[in-house]
Every structure is written in C-alpha cells, then in structure tokens.
PDB file of C-alpha atoms and ligand atoms in Angstrom:
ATOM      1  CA  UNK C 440       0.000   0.000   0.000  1.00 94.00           C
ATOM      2  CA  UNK C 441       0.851   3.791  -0.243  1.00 96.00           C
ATOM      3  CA  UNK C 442       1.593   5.682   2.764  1.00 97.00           C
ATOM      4  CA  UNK C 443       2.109   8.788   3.329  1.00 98.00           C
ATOM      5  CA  UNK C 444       3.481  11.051   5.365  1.00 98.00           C
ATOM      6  CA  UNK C 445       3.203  14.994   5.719  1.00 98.00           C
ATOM      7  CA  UNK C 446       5.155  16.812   7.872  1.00 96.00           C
ATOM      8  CA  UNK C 447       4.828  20.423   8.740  1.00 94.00           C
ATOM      9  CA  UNK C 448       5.141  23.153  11.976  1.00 93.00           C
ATOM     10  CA  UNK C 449       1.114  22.761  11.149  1.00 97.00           C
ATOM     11  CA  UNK C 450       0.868  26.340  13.305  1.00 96.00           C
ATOM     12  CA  UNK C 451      -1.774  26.113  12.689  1.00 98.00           C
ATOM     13  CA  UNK C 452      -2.756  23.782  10.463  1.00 98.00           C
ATOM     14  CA  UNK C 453      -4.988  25.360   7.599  1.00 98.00           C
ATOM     15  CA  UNK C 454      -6.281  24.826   4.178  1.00 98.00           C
ATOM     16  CA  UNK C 455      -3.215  25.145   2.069  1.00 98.00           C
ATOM     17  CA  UNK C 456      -2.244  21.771   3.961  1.00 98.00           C
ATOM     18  CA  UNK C 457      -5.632  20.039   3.556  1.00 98.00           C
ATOM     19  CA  UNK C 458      -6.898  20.706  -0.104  1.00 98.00           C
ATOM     20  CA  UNK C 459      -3.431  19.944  -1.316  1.00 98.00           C
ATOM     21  CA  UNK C 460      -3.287  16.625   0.527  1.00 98.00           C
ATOM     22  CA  UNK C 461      -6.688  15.638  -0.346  1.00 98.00           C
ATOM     23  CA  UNK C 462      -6.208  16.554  -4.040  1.00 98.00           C
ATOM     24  CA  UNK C 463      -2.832  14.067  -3.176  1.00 98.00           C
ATOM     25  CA  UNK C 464      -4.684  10.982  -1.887  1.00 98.00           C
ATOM     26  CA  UNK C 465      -6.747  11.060  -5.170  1.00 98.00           C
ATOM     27  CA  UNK C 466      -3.831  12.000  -7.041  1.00 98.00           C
ATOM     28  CA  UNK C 467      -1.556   8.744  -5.579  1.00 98.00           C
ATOM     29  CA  UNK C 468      -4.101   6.336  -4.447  1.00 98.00           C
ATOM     30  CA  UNK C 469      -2.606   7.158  -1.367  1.00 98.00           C
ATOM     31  CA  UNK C 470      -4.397   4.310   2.013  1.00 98.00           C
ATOM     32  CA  UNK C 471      -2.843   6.792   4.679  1.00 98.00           C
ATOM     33  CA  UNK C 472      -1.868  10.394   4.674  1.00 98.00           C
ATOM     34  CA  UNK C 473      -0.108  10.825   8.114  1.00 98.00           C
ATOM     35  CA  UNK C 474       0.054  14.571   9.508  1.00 98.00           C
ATOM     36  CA  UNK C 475       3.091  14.691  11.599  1.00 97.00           C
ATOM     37  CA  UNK C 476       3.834  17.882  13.516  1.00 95.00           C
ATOM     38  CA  UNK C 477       7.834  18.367  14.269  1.00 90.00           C
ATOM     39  CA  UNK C 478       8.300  19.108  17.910  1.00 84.00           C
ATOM     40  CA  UNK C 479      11.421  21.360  17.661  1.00 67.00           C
ATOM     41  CA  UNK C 480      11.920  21.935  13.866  1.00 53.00           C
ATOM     42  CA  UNK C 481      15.765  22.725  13.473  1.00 57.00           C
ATOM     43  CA  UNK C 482      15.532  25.313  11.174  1.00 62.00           C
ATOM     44  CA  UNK C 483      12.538  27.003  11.573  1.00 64.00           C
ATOM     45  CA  UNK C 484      11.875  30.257  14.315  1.00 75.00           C
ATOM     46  CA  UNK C 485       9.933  28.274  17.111  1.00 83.00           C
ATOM     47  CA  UNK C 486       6.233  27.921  16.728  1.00 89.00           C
ATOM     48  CA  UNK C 487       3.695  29.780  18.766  1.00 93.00           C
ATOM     49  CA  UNK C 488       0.922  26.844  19.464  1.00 95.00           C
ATOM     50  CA  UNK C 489       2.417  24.278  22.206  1.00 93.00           C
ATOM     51  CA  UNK C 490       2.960  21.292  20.535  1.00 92.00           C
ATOM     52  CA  UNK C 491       0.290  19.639  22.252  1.00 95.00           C
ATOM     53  CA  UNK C 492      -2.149  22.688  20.815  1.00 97.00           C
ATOM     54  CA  UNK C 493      -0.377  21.874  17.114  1.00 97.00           C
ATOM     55  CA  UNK C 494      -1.090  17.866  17.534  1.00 98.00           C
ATOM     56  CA  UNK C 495      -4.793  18.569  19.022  1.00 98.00           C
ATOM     57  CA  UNK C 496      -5.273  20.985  15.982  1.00 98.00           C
ATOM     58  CA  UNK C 497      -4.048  18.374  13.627  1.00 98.00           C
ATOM     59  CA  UNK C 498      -6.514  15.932  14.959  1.00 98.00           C
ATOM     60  CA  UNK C 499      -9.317  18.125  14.730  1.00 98.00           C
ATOM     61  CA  UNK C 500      -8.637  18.923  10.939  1.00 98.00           C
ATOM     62  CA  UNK C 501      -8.293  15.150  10.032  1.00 98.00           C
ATOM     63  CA  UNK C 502     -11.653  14.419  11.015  1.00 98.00           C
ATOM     64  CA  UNK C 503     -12.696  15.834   7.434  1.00 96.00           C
ATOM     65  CA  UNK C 504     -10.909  13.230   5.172  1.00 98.00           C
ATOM     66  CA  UNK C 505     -10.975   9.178   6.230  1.00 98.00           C
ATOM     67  CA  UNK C 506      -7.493   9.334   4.572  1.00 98.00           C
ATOM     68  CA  UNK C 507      -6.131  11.317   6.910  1.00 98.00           C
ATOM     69  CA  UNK C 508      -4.066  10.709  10.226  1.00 98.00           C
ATOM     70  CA  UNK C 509      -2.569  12.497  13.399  1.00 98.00           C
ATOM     71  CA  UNK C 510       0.859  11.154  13.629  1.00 97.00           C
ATOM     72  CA  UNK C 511       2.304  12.108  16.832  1.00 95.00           C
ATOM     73  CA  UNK C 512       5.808  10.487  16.439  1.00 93.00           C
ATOM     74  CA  UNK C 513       8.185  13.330  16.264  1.00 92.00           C
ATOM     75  CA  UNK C 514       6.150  14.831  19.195  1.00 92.00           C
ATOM     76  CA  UNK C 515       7.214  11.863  21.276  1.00 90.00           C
ATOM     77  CA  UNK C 516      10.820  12.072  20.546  1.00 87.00           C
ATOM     78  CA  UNK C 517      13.254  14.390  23.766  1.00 73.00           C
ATOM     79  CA  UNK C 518      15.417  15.085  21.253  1.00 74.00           C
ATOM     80  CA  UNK C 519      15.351  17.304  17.831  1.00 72.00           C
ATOM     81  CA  UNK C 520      13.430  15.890  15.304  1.00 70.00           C
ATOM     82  CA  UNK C 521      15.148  15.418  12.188  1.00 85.00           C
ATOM     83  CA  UNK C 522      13.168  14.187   8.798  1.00 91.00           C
ATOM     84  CA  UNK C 523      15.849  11.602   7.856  1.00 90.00           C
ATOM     85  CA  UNK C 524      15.487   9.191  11.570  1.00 90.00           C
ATOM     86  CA  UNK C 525      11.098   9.930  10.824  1.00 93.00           C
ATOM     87  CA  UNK C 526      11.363   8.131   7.413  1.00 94.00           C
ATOM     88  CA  UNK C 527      14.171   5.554   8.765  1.00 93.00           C
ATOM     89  CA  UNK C 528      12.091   4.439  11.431  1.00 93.00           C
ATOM     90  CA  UNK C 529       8.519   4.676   9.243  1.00 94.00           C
ATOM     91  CA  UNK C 530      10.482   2.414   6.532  1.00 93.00           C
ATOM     92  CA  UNK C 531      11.339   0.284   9.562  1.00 93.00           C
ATOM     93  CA  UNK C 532       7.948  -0.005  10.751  1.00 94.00           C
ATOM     94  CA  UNK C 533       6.690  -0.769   7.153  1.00 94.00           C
ATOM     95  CA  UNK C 534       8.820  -1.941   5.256  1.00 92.00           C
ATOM     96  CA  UNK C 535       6.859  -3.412   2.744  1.00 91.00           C
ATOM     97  CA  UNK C 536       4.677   0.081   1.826  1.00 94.00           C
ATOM     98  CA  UNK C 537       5.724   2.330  -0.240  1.00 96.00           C
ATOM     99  CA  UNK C 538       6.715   5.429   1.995  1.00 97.00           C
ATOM    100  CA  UNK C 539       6.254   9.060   0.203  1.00 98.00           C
ATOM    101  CA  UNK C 540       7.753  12.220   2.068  1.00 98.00           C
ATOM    102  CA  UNK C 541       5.301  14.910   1.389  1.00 98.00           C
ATOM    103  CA  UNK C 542       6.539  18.811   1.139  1.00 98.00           C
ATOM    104  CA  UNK C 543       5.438  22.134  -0.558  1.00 98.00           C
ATOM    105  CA  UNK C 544       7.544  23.509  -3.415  1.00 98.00           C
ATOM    106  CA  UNK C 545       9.145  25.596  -0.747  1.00 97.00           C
ATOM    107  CA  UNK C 546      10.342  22.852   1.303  1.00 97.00           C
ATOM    108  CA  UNK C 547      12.097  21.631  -1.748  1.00 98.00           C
ATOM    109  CA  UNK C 548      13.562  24.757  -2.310  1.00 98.00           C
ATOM    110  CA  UNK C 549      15.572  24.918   0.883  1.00 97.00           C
ATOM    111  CA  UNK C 550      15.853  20.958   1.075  1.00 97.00           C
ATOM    112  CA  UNK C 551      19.998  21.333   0.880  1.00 97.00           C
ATOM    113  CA  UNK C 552      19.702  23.257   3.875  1.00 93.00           C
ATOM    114  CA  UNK C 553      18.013  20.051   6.045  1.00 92.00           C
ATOM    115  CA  UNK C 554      19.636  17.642   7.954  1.00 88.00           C
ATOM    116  CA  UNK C 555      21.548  14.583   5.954  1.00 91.00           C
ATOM    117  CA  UNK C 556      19.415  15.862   3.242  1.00 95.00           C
ATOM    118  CA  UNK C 557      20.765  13.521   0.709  1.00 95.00           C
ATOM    119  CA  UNK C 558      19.379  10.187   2.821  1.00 94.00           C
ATOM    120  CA  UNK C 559      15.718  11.024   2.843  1.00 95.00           C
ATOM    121  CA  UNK C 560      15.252   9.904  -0.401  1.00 96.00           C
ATOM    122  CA  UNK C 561      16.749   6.291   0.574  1.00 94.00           C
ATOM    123  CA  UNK C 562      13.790   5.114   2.596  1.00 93.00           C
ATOM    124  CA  UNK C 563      10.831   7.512   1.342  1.00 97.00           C
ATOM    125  CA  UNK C 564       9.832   8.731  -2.210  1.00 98.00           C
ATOM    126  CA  UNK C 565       9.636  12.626  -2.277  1.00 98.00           C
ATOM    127  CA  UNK C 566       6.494  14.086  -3.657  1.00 98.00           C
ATOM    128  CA  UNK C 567       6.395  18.103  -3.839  1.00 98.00           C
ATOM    129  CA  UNK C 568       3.366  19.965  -4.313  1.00 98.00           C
ATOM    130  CA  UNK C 569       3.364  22.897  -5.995  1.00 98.00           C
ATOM    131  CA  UNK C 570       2.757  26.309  -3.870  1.00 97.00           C
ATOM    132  CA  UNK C 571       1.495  29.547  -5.012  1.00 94.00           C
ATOM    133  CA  UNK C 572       4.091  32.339  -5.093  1.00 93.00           C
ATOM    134  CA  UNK C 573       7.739  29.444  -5.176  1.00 96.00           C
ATOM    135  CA  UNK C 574       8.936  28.794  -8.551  1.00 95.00           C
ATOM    136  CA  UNK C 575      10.739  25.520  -9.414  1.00 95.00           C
ATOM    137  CA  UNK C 576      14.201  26.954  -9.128  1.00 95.00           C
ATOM    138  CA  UNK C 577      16.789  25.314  -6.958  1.00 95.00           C
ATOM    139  CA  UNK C 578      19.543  27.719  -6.186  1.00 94.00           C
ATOM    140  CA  UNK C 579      21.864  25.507  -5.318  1.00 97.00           C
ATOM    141  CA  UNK C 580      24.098  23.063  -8.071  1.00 97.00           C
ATOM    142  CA  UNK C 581      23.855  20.018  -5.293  1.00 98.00           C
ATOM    143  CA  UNK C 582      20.485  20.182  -4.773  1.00 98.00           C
ATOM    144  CA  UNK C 583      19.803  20.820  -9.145  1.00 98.00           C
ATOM    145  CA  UNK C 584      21.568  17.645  -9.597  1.00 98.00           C
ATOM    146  CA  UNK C 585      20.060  15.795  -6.637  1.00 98.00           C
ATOM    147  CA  UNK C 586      16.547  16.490  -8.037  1.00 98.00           C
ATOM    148  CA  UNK C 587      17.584  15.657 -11.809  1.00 98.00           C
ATOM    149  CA  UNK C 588      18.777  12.569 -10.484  1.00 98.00           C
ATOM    150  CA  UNK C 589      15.788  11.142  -8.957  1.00 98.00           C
ATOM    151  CA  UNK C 590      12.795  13.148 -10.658  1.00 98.00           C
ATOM    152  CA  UNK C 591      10.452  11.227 -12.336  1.00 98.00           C
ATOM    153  CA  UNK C 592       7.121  12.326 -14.304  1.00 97.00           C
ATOM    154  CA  UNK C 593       5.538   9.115 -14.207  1.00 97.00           C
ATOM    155  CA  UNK C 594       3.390   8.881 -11.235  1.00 97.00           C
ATOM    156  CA  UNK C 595       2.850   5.023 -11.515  1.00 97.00           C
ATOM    157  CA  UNK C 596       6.760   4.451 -11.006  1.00 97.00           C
ATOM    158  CA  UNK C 597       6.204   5.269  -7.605  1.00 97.00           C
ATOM    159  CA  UNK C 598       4.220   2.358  -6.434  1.00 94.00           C
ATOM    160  CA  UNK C 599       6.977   0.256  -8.347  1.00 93.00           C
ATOM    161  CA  UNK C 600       9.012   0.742  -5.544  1.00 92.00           C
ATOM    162  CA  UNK C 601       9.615   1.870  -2.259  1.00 90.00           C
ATOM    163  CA  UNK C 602      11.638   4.880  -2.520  1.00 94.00           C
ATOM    164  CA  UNK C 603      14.214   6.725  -4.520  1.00 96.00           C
ATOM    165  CA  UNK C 604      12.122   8.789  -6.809  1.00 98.00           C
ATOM    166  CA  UNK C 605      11.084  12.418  -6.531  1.00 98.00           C
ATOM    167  CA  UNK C 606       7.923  13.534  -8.018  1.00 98.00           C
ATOM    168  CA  UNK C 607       6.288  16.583  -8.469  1.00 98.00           C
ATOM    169  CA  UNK C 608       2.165  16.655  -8.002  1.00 98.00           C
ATOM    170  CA  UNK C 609      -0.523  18.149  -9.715  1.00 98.00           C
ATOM    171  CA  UNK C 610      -2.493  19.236  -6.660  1.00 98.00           C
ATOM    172  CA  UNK C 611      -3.804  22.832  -6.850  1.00 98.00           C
ATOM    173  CA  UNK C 612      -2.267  26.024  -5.993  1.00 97.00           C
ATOM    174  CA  UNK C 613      -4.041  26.787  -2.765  1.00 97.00           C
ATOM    175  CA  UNK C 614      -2.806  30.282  -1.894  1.00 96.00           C
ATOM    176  CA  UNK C 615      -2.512  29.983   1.880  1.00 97.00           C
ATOM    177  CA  UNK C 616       0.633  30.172   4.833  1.00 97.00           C
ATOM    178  CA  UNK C 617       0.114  29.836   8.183  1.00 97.00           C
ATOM    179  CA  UNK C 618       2.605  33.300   8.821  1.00 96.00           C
ATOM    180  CA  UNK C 619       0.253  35.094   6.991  1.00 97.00           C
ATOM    181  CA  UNK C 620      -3.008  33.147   8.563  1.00 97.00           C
ATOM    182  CA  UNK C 621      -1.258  34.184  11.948  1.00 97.00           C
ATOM    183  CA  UNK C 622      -1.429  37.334  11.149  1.00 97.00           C
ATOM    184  CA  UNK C 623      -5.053  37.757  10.270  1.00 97.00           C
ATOM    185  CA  UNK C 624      -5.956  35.711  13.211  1.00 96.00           C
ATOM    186  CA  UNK C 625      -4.177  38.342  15.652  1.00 95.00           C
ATOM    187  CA  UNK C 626      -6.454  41.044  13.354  1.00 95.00           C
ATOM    188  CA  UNK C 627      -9.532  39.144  14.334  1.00 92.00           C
ATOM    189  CA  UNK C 628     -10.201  38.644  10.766  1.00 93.00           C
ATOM    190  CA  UNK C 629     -12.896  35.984   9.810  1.00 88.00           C
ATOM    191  CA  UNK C 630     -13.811  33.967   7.073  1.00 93.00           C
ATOM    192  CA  UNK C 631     -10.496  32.473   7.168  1.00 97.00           C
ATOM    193  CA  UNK C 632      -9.196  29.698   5.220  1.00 97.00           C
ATOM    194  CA  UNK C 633      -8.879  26.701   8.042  1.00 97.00           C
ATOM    195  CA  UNK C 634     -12.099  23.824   8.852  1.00 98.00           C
ATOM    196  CA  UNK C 635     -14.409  25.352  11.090  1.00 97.00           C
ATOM    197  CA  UNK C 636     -13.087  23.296  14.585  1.00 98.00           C
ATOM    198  CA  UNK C 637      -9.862  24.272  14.260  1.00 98.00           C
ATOM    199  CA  UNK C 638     -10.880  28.021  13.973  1.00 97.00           C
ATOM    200  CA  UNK C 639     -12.980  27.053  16.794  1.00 97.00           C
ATOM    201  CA  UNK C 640     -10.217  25.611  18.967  1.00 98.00           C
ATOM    202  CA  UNK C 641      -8.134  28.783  18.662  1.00 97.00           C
ATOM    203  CA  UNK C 642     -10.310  30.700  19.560  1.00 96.00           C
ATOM    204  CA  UNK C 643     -11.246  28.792  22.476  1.00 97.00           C
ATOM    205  CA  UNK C 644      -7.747  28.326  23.185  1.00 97.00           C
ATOM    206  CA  UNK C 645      -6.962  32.635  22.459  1.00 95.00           C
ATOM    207  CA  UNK C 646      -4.111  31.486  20.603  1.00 97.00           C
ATOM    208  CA  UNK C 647      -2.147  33.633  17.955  1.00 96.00           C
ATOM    209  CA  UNK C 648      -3.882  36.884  20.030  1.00 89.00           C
TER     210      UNK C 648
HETATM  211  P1  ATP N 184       4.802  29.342   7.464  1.00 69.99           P
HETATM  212  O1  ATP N 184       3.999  30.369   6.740  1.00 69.99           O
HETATM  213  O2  ATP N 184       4.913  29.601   8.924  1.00 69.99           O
HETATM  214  O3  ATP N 184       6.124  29.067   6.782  1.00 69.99           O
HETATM  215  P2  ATP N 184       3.455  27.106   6.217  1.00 69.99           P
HETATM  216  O4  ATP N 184       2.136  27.636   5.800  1.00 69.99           O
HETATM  217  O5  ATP N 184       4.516  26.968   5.184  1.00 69.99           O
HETATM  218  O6  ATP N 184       3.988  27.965   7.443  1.00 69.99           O
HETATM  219  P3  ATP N 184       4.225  24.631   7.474  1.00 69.99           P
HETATM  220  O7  ATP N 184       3.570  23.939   8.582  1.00 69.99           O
HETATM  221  O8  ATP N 184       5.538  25.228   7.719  1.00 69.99           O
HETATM  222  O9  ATP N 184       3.183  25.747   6.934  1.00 69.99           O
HETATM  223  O10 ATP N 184       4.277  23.708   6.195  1.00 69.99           O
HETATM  224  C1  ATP N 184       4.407  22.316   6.266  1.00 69.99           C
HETATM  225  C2  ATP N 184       4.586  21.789   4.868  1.00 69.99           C
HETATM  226  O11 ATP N 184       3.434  22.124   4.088  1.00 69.99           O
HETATM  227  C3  ATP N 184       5.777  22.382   4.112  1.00 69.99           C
HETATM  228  O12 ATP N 184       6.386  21.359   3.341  1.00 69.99           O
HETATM  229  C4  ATP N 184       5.141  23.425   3.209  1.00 69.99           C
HETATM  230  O13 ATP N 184       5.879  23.614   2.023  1.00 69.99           O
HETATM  231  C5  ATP N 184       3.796  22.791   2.905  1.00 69.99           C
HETATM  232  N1  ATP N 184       2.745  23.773   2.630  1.00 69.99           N
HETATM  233  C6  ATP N 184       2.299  24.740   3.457  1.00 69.99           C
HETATM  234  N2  ATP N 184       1.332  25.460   2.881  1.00 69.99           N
HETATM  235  C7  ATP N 184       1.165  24.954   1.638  1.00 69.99           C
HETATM  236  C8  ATP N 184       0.304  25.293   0.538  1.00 69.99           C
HETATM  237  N3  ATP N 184      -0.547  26.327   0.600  1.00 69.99           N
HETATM  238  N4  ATP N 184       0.395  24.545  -0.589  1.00 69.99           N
HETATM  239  C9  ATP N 184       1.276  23.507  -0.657  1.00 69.99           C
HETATM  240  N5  ATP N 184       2.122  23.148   0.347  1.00 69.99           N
HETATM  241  C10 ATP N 184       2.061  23.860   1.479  1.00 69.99           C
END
C-alpha cells in the first residue's frame, strides 16, 4: 500500500495543507496520509501553538478526510526531530509500503539546507506539491543535480518501488501560509481559510492573540 506522510510546523494547520493533501490521496491512491507535527523543527523560528495545541489541531482537521491521520511520532521524541530518523524508522515499521515524504515547493527549495538531506530519499519517495508564489528553481548546483537525479514524471513508477524517486504533483495552488493566517488571526479577521473546529479551537484556546 501507499503511505504517506506529511510533515509540517502545522501552526496552525490550515487549508493550504488540507486541499493539497486531499487533491494528493486522489492523485496517488494514497491508504494513509499521516500529519506529523515536528516538535522542535531545526531550522525554523519556534512555533507559537504548544505542541500539544499543534497535535490537538491536527486531529481536529483530520476528522474531514478518512485518509487522513494524526501522527504524533516526532512529538514523542526528547530530542530534535530530524526528517531523515522519521522516514528511517517509518520504513522500519513498514517496510513493505511504499513510503512518500510529502513537502510544498518551498520545502524543496531549501531541502539542501536540512539535515543529511541527501538520505531522505533512501527510505521515502519525495512528492512536492506545488505552492502559489515558489517557482521551481533550486539555487543551489547540489540540490539541481540531486533532483535531476531522482525526478520522475511518471506517477505510476512510484508504487513500483519503495523509494528513490522524486515527483512533483498536480495538486492545486491553494494560496494559503500559516505566517500570513497568523497574522489575520491576531487582526480578528474571519472567514479564514482553516475547517471550522480548528478556527474554533483557537479561539477557544486565544491562541495567535
Ligand atoms: P509558514 O507560513 O509559517 O512558513 P506554512 O504555511 O509553510 O507555514 P508549514 O507547517 O511550515 O506551513 O508547512 C508544512 C509543509 O506544508 C511544508 O512542506 C510546506 O511547504 C507545505 N505547505 C504549506 N502550505 C502549503 C500550501 N498552501 N500549498 C502547498 N504546500 C504547502
């Protein structure tokens, strides 16, 4: 079977996240699409939600799609939580699935930047969906060659084998960050684009005030 997994700051989670990874599971035939908050992302300013808030948030949202899971295991972890041990111990924990590392075209970007960078492709295929605003343009000549290396167009490769490829999706361009969602949540804005409980919860919860 296909799983996969998604991994984000998710603070909060919103609808950039969940019509993209919906659009996904149709897309790959995807059983499980795993949500996984980081607990102390490496590289990224420290979030605002607790990461219990992030998790509960995460759970909340996945109630709209069967698909979709809460994965809580980089939550669990004391120590920093680094992509490449997630996917080594997923791929140990199934290692007869075939294990796709989800990211936005942004994540890609700055990939050369991440943490033995080069390894997360040995136990997960990489599938990047497109995000309003980030052009495909890798800036750095590692990272170009890395992603000429292992891109392929055919989707149905993917399921030929466990990992090693990197594909690019066709799920929408869903004009939405959670820095900017942030921001119109402190201006008391409504109408905003996250599910209805999760607006509910932060406001319950006076987060991002
Ligand atoms: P921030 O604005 O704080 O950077 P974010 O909206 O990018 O937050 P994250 O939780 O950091 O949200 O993102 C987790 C993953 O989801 C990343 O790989 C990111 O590229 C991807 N992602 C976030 N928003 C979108 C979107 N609108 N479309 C596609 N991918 C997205």
């Amino acid at each position: 079977m296909i799983r996969a997994i998604f991994g984000g700051t998710f603070d909060p989670i919103h609808n950039g996240h969940l019509e993209t990874a919906a659009a996904l599971v149709q897309e790959l035939t995807i059983s499980t699409l795993s949500l996984m908050p980081s607990a102390l992302p490496p590289h990224r300013p420290q979030p605002i939600a607790s990461a219990k808030q992030r998790l509960e948030m995460v759970d909340l949202a996945c109630q709209q799609n069967t698909a979709f899971n809460a994965e809580d295991w980089e939550l669990k972890q004391d120590r920093r939580s680094y992509t490449a041990n997630t996917l080594s111990e997923f791929k140990t924990r199934y290692p007869n699935d075939t294990l796709l590392f989800v990211m936005g075209m942004d994540s890609l970007m700055s990939l050369h930047r991440w943490h033995q960078w080069q390894q997360l492709i040995e136990h997960a295929h990489l599938v990047v969906m497109p995000r309003a605003g980030v052009s495909f343009a890798p800036q750095d000549q590692e990272l170009e060659d890395f992603i000429s290396g292992h891109l392929t167009e055919v989707k149905d490769k993917l399921s030929q084998r466990t990992s090693g490829l990197l594909y690019v999706a066709q799920t929408p361009m869903i004009d939405v960050s959670a820095t900017e969602l942030r921001q119109q949540l402190q201006h008391r804005e409504s109408n905003l684009p996250l599910p209805t409980n999760v607006y509910d919860y932060i406001k319950e919860h006076q987060l991002y005030l």
